Amino acid sequence: MSRGTDAASAVGTGSGSDHVLECRDVTVEFHMDRGTSKVLNGMDIDIERNEIIGIVGESGSGKSMFASALLDAVVEPGVTSGSISYRPSEGDPVDVLDLSTDRLRQLRWEEISMVFQGALSSFNPTLKLRGHFVETLDAHGYDVETGMERTRELLADLYLDPDRVLDSYPHELSGGMKQRALIALSLVLEPEVLVMDEPTAALDLLMQRSIVSLLSDLRDKYDLTMVFITHDLPLVTKLADRIGVLYAFELAEVGRTEEILRSPKHPYTRALLNSTPDIESPLEEMRPIDGSAPDPVDVPSGCPYHERCPLATDDCATVTPEMEAATETHDIACHHWNRVDDEIALTTEVDR
Ligand SMILES: Nc1ncnc2c1ncn2[C@@H]1O[C@H](COP(=O)(O)OP(=O)(O)OP(=O)(O)O)[C@@H](O)[C@H]1O
Ligand code: NI
């Protein structure tokens, strides 16, 4: 069941109305021998121009599917449906899921750019970094000389030595340097939106923190909108203006980062926060969530979280919860969100 198109239901949105992306009922399905696998189910979310939105969830919750859907780049034979309206700062809105092959090729990189999960290994090992930038500029018909000037500036913004990096082969750079070079590469065609899927997963804690603060500077300098996808809730709270929580291929809750941290209203978000291995908090305080993430071929009926939820009632097993607004900027898909404060203690404090 999808909660997508009901006009009365709330849509995950910030307080503003300048949306660079409007996702409605975005769904991804794979038709497989053992049944239809719905790996993203009716995502309704608006992304504000110039915001940094974090999308978090357990492994297998649909984060990468959402990221790929934003560029209509879900792998074959996945089928993406719904609509994703991209509203550039200049020009007419387009539906990303409805573009010709040529227009889509232009949109990717030039308007919505993506750092794919595990992309560190996607560098061509026989090509120096300079070659990667030149090829990208060339393939999109950009002036290479101007583009390489921008490249140098971007590399410097990311605290890299442009000459040294451009003259290196990928294997000559550390993981942190490669990841920053990849971010520079994804920005070289001046996109409006940068989608990053687990961009820091392979890096040590110090490098993760430093990339996160660089991203924040880049957003300000280049007027970017960023979608930051991660399983690392404490990390994304350092960066994001808003956070969306995915559970079982659906949006469970979305709100301003402060709202999600200080006053999470979905029982799952609360469990996630309470289980967060924050380096600042003592080990006894971590509470892993009981049960396991649903199989996309066999998602529980009603609220997909009901089997693991301490607040579940009979309704939860049969009636899919619509998104409800707790505040103008905070939406929750739960029948019992207003019981959460009284019944599930928040034990974790995540520093910002
Ligand atoms: N090519 C595919 N065909 C069918 N199902 C797939 C395919 N790729 C992924 N899936 C399934 O889609 C669901 C969502 O996967 P997705 O990669 O979006 O999760 P994720 O939240 O990004 O997880 P992770 O944190 O591990 O990256 C999972 O159940 C996964 O097994
Ligand atoms: Ni993923």
PDB file of N, CA and C in Angstrom, residues 101-140:
ATOM      1  N   THR A 101      16.294  10.388 -23.028  1.00  0.00           N
ATOM      2  CA  THR A 101      17.641   9.936 -22.676  1.00  0.00           C
ATOM      3  C   THR A 101      18.646  11.086 -22.717  1.00  0.00           C
ATOM      4  N   ASP A 102      18.551  11.917 -23.742  1.00  0.00           N
ATOM      5  CA  ASP A 102      19.488  13.032 -23.877  1.00  0.00           C
ATOM      6  C   ASP A 102      19.334  14.059 -22.765  1.00  0.00           C
ATOM      7  N   ARG A 103      18.090  14.398 -22.482  1.00  0.00           N
ATOM      8  CA  ARG A 103      17.833  15.399 -21.440  1.00  0.00           C
ATOM      9  C   ARG A 103      18.268  14.855 -20.077  1.00  0.00           C
ATOM     10  N   LEU A 104      18.065  13.572 -19.878  1.00  0.00           N
ATOM     11  CA  LEU A 104      18.449  12.954 -18.610  1.00  0.00           C
ATOM     12  C   LEU A 104      19.968  12.956 -18.463  1.00  0.00           C
ATOM     13  N   ARG A 105      20.679  12.689 -19.546  1.00  0.00           N
ATOM     14  CA  ARG A 105      22.136  12.702 -19.501  1.00  0.00           C
ATOM     15  C   ARG A 105      22.644  14.090 -19.092  1.00  0.00           C
ATOM     16  N   GLN A 106      21.954  15.111 -19.610  1.00  0.00           N
ATOM     17  CA  GLN A 106      22.332  16.483 -19.280  1.00  0.00           C
ATOM     18  C   GLN A 106      22.002  16.803 -17.816  1.00  0.00           C
ATOM     19  N   LEU A 107      20.833  16.348 -17.378  1.00  0.00           N
ATOM     20  CA  LEU A 107      20.419  16.621 -15.997  1.00  0.00           C
ATOM     21  C   LEU A 107      21.414  16.040 -14.985  1.00  0.00           C
ATOM     22  N   ARG A 108      21.828  14.802 -15.237  1.00  0.00           N
ATOM     23  CA  ARG A 108      22.807  14.184 -14.335  1.00  0.00           C
ATOM     24  C   ARG A 108      24.138  14.907 -14.516  1.00  0.00           C
ATOM     25  N   TRP A 109      24.822  15.173 -13.477  1.00  0.00           N
ATOM     26  CA  TRP A 109      26.064  15.936 -13.437  1.00  0.00           C
ATOM     27  C   TRP A 109      25.824  17.438 -13.543  1.00  0.00           C
ATOM     28  N   GLU A 110      25.090  17.890 -14.567  1.00  0.00           N
ATOM     29  CA  GLU A 110      25.001  19.335 -14.789  1.00  0.00           C
ATOM     30  C   GLU A 110      23.983  19.990 -13.865  1.00  0.00           C
ATOM     31  N   GLU A 111      22.953  19.219 -13.442  1.00  0.00           N
ATOM     32  CA  GLU A 111      21.928  19.816 -12.593  1.00  0.00           C
ATOM     33  C   GLU A 111      21.794  19.079 -11.266  1.00  0.00           C
ATOM     34  N   ILE A 112      21.685  17.760 -11.361  1.00  0.00           N
ATOM     35  CA  ILE A 112      21.665  16.937 -10.149  1.00  0.00           C
ATOM     36  C   ILE A 112      22.828  15.960 -10.274  1.00  0.00           C
ATOM     37  N   SER A 113      23.773  16.091  -9.365  1.00  0.00           N
ATOM     38  CA  SER A 113      24.969  15.271  -9.461  1.00  0.00           C
ATOM     39  C   SER A 113      24.988  14.285  -8.307  1.00  0.00           C
ATOM     40  N   MET A 114      25.645  13.159  -8.512  1.00  0.00           N
ATOM     41  CA  MET A 114      25.587  12.134  -7.469  1.00  0.00           C
ATOM     42  C   MET A 114      26.952  11.505  -7.220  1.00  0.00           C
ATOM     43  N   VAL A 115      27.255  11.347  -5.952  1.00  0.00           N
ATOM     44  CA  VAL A 115      28.396  10.531  -5.557  1.00  0.00           C
ATOM     45  C   VAL A 115      27.801   9.196  -5.109  1.00  0.00           C
ATOM     46  N   PHE A 116      27.993   8.168  -5.930  1.00  0.00           N
ATOM     47  CA  PHE A 116      27.369   6.872  -5.648  1.00  0.00           C
ATOM     48  C   PHE A 116      28.055   6.168  -4.485  1.00  0.00           C
ATOM     49  N   GLN A 117      27.282   5.298  -3.837  1.00  0.00           N
ATOM     50  CA  GLN A 117      27.819   4.489  -2.744  1.00  0.00           C
ATOM     51  C   GLN A 117      28.963   3.624  -3.285  1.00  0.00           C
ATOM     52  N   GLY A 118      30.070   3.596  -2.559  1.00  0.00           N
ATOM     53  CA  GLY A 118      31.203   2.765  -2.988  1.00  0.00           C
ATOM     54  C   GLY A 118      31.926   3.282  -4.214  1.00  0.00           C
ATOM     55  N   ALA A 119      31.736   4.577  -4.535  1.00  0.00           N
ATOM     56  CA  ALA A 119      32.271   5.113  -5.788  1.00  0.00           C
ATOM     57  C   ALA A 119      33.791   5.250  -5.800  1.00  0.00           C
ATOM     58  N   LEU A 120      34.414   5.132  -4.629  1.00  0.00           N
ATOM     59  CA  LEU A 120      35.873   5.279  -4.584  1.00  0.00           C
ATOM     60  C   LEU A 120      36.573   4.335  -5.550  1.00  0.00           C
ATOM     61  N   SER A 121      35.960   3.174  -5.728  1.00  0.00           N
ATOM     62  CA  SER A 121      36.591   2.181  -6.600  1.00  0.00           C
ATOM     63  C   SER A 121      36.231   2.401  -8.067  1.00  0.00           C
ATOM     64  N   SER A 122      35.435   3.442  -8.349  1.00  0.00           N
ATOM     65  CA  SER A 122      35.011   3.637  -9.731  1.00  0.00           C
ATOM     66  C   SER A 122      35.986   4.483 -10.554  1.00  0.00           C
ATOM     67  N   PHE A 123      37.016   5.038  -9.896  1.00  0.00           N
ATOM     68  CA  PHE A 123      38.044   5.740 -10.675  1.00  0.00           C
ATOM     69  C   PHE A 123      38.720   4.755 -11.625  1.00  0.00           C
ATOM     70  N   ASN A 124      39.023   5.219 -12.815  1.00  0.00           N
ATOM     71  CA  ASN A 124      39.796   4.409 -13.752  1.00  0.00           C
ATOM     72  C   ASN A 124      41.256   4.393 -13.276  1.00  0.00           C
ATOM     73  N   PRO A 125      41.766   3.200 -12.919  1.00  0.00           N
ATOM     74  CA  PRO A 125      43.104   3.139 -12.310  1.00  0.00           C
ATOM     75  C   PRO A 125      44.231   3.556 -13.249  1.00  0.00           C
ATOM     76  N   THR A 126      43.970   3.563 -14.558  1.00  0.00           N
ATOM     77  CA  THR A 126      45.045   3.890 -15.500  1.00  0.00           C
ATOM     78  C   THR A 126      45.026   5.365 -15.913  1.00  0.00           C
ATOM     79  N   LEU A 127      44.095   6.118 -15.309  1.00  0.00           N
ATOM     80  CA  LEU A 127      43.943   7.524 -15.711  1.00  0.00           C
ATOM     81  C   LEU A 127      44.281   8.427 -14.525  1.00  0.00           C
ATOM     82  N   LYS A 128      45.187   9.383 -14.749  1.00  0.00           N
ATOM     83  CA  LYS A 128      45.464  10.348 -13.685  1.00  0.00           C
ATOM     84  C   LYS A 128      44.190  11.142 -13.384  1.00  0.00           C
ATOM     85  N   LEU A 129      44.156  11.764 -12.223  1.00  0.00           N
ATOM     86  CA  LEU A 129      42.954  12.510 -11.828  1.00  0.00           C
ATOM     87  C   LEU A 129      42.599  13.583 -12.858  1.00  0.00           C
ATOM     88  N   ARG A 130      43.646  14.233 -13.421  1.00  0.00           N
ATOM     89  CA  ARG A 130      43.384  15.260 -14.425  1.00  0.00           C
ATOM     90  C   ARG A 130      42.496  14.697 -15.536  1.00  0.00           C
ATOM     91  N   GLY A 131      42.811  13.497 -15.974  1.00  0.00           N
ATOM     92  CA  GLY A 131      42.055  12.858 -17.052  1.00  0.00           C
ATOM     93  C   GLY A 131      40.585  12.683 -16.708  1.00  0.00           C
ATOM     94  N   HIS A 132      40.300  12.360 -15.449  1.00  0.00           N
ATOM     95  CA  HIS A 132      38.903  12.192 -15.046  1.00  0.00           C
ATOM     96  C   HIS A 132      38.130  13.507 -15.184  1.00  0.00           C
ATOM     97  N   PHE A 133      38.762  14.595 -14.771  1.00  0.00           N
ATOM     98  CA  PHE A 133      38.087  15.892 -14.861  1.00  0.00           C
ATOM     99  C   PHE A 133      37.927  16.308 -16.326  1.00  0.00           C
ATOM    100  N   VAL A 134      38.996  16.148 -17.117  1.00  0.00           N
ATOM    101  CA  VAL A 134      38.933  16.545 -18.526  1.00  0.00           C
ATOM    102  C   VAL A 134      37.854  15.737 -19.257  1.00  0.00           C
ATOM    103  N   GLU A 135      37.824  14.440 -19.001  1.00  0.00           N
ATOM    104  CA  GLU A 135      36.821  13.588 -19.672  1.00  0.00           C
ATOM    105  C   GLU A 135      35.402  14.026 -19.344  1.00  0.00           C
ATOM    106  N   THR A 136      35.177  14.333 -18.065  1.00  0.00           N
ATOM    107  CA  THR A 136      33.827  14.734 -17.654  1.00  0.00           C
ATOM    108  C   THR A 136      33.428  16.050 -18.327  1.00  0.00           C
ATOM    109  N   LEU A 137      34.348  17.012 -18.318  1.00  0.00           N
ATOM    110  CA  LEU A 137      34.052  18.303 -18.945  1.00  0.00           C
ATOM    111  C   LEU A 137      33.792  18.120 -20.438  1.00  0.00           C
ATOM    112  N   ASP A 138      34.645  17.349 -21.077  1.00  0.00           N
ATOM    113  CA  ASP A 138      34.569  17.099 -22.505  1.00  0.00           C
ATOM    114  C   ASP A 138      33.267  16.413 -22.892  1.00  0.00           C
ATOM    115  N   ALA A 139      32.917  15.380 -22.131  1.00  0.00           N
ATOM    116  CA  ALA A 139      31.729  14.590 -22.456  1.00  0.00           C
ATOM    117  C   ALA A 139      30.465  15.439 -22.416  1.00  0.00           C
ATOM    118  N   HIS A 140      30.495  16.515 -21.609  1.00  0.00           N
ATOM    119  CA  HIS A 140      29.301  17.353 -21.505  1.00  0.00           C
ATOM    120  C   HIS A 140      29.450  18.654 -22.294  1.00  0.00           C
TER     121      HIS A 140
END
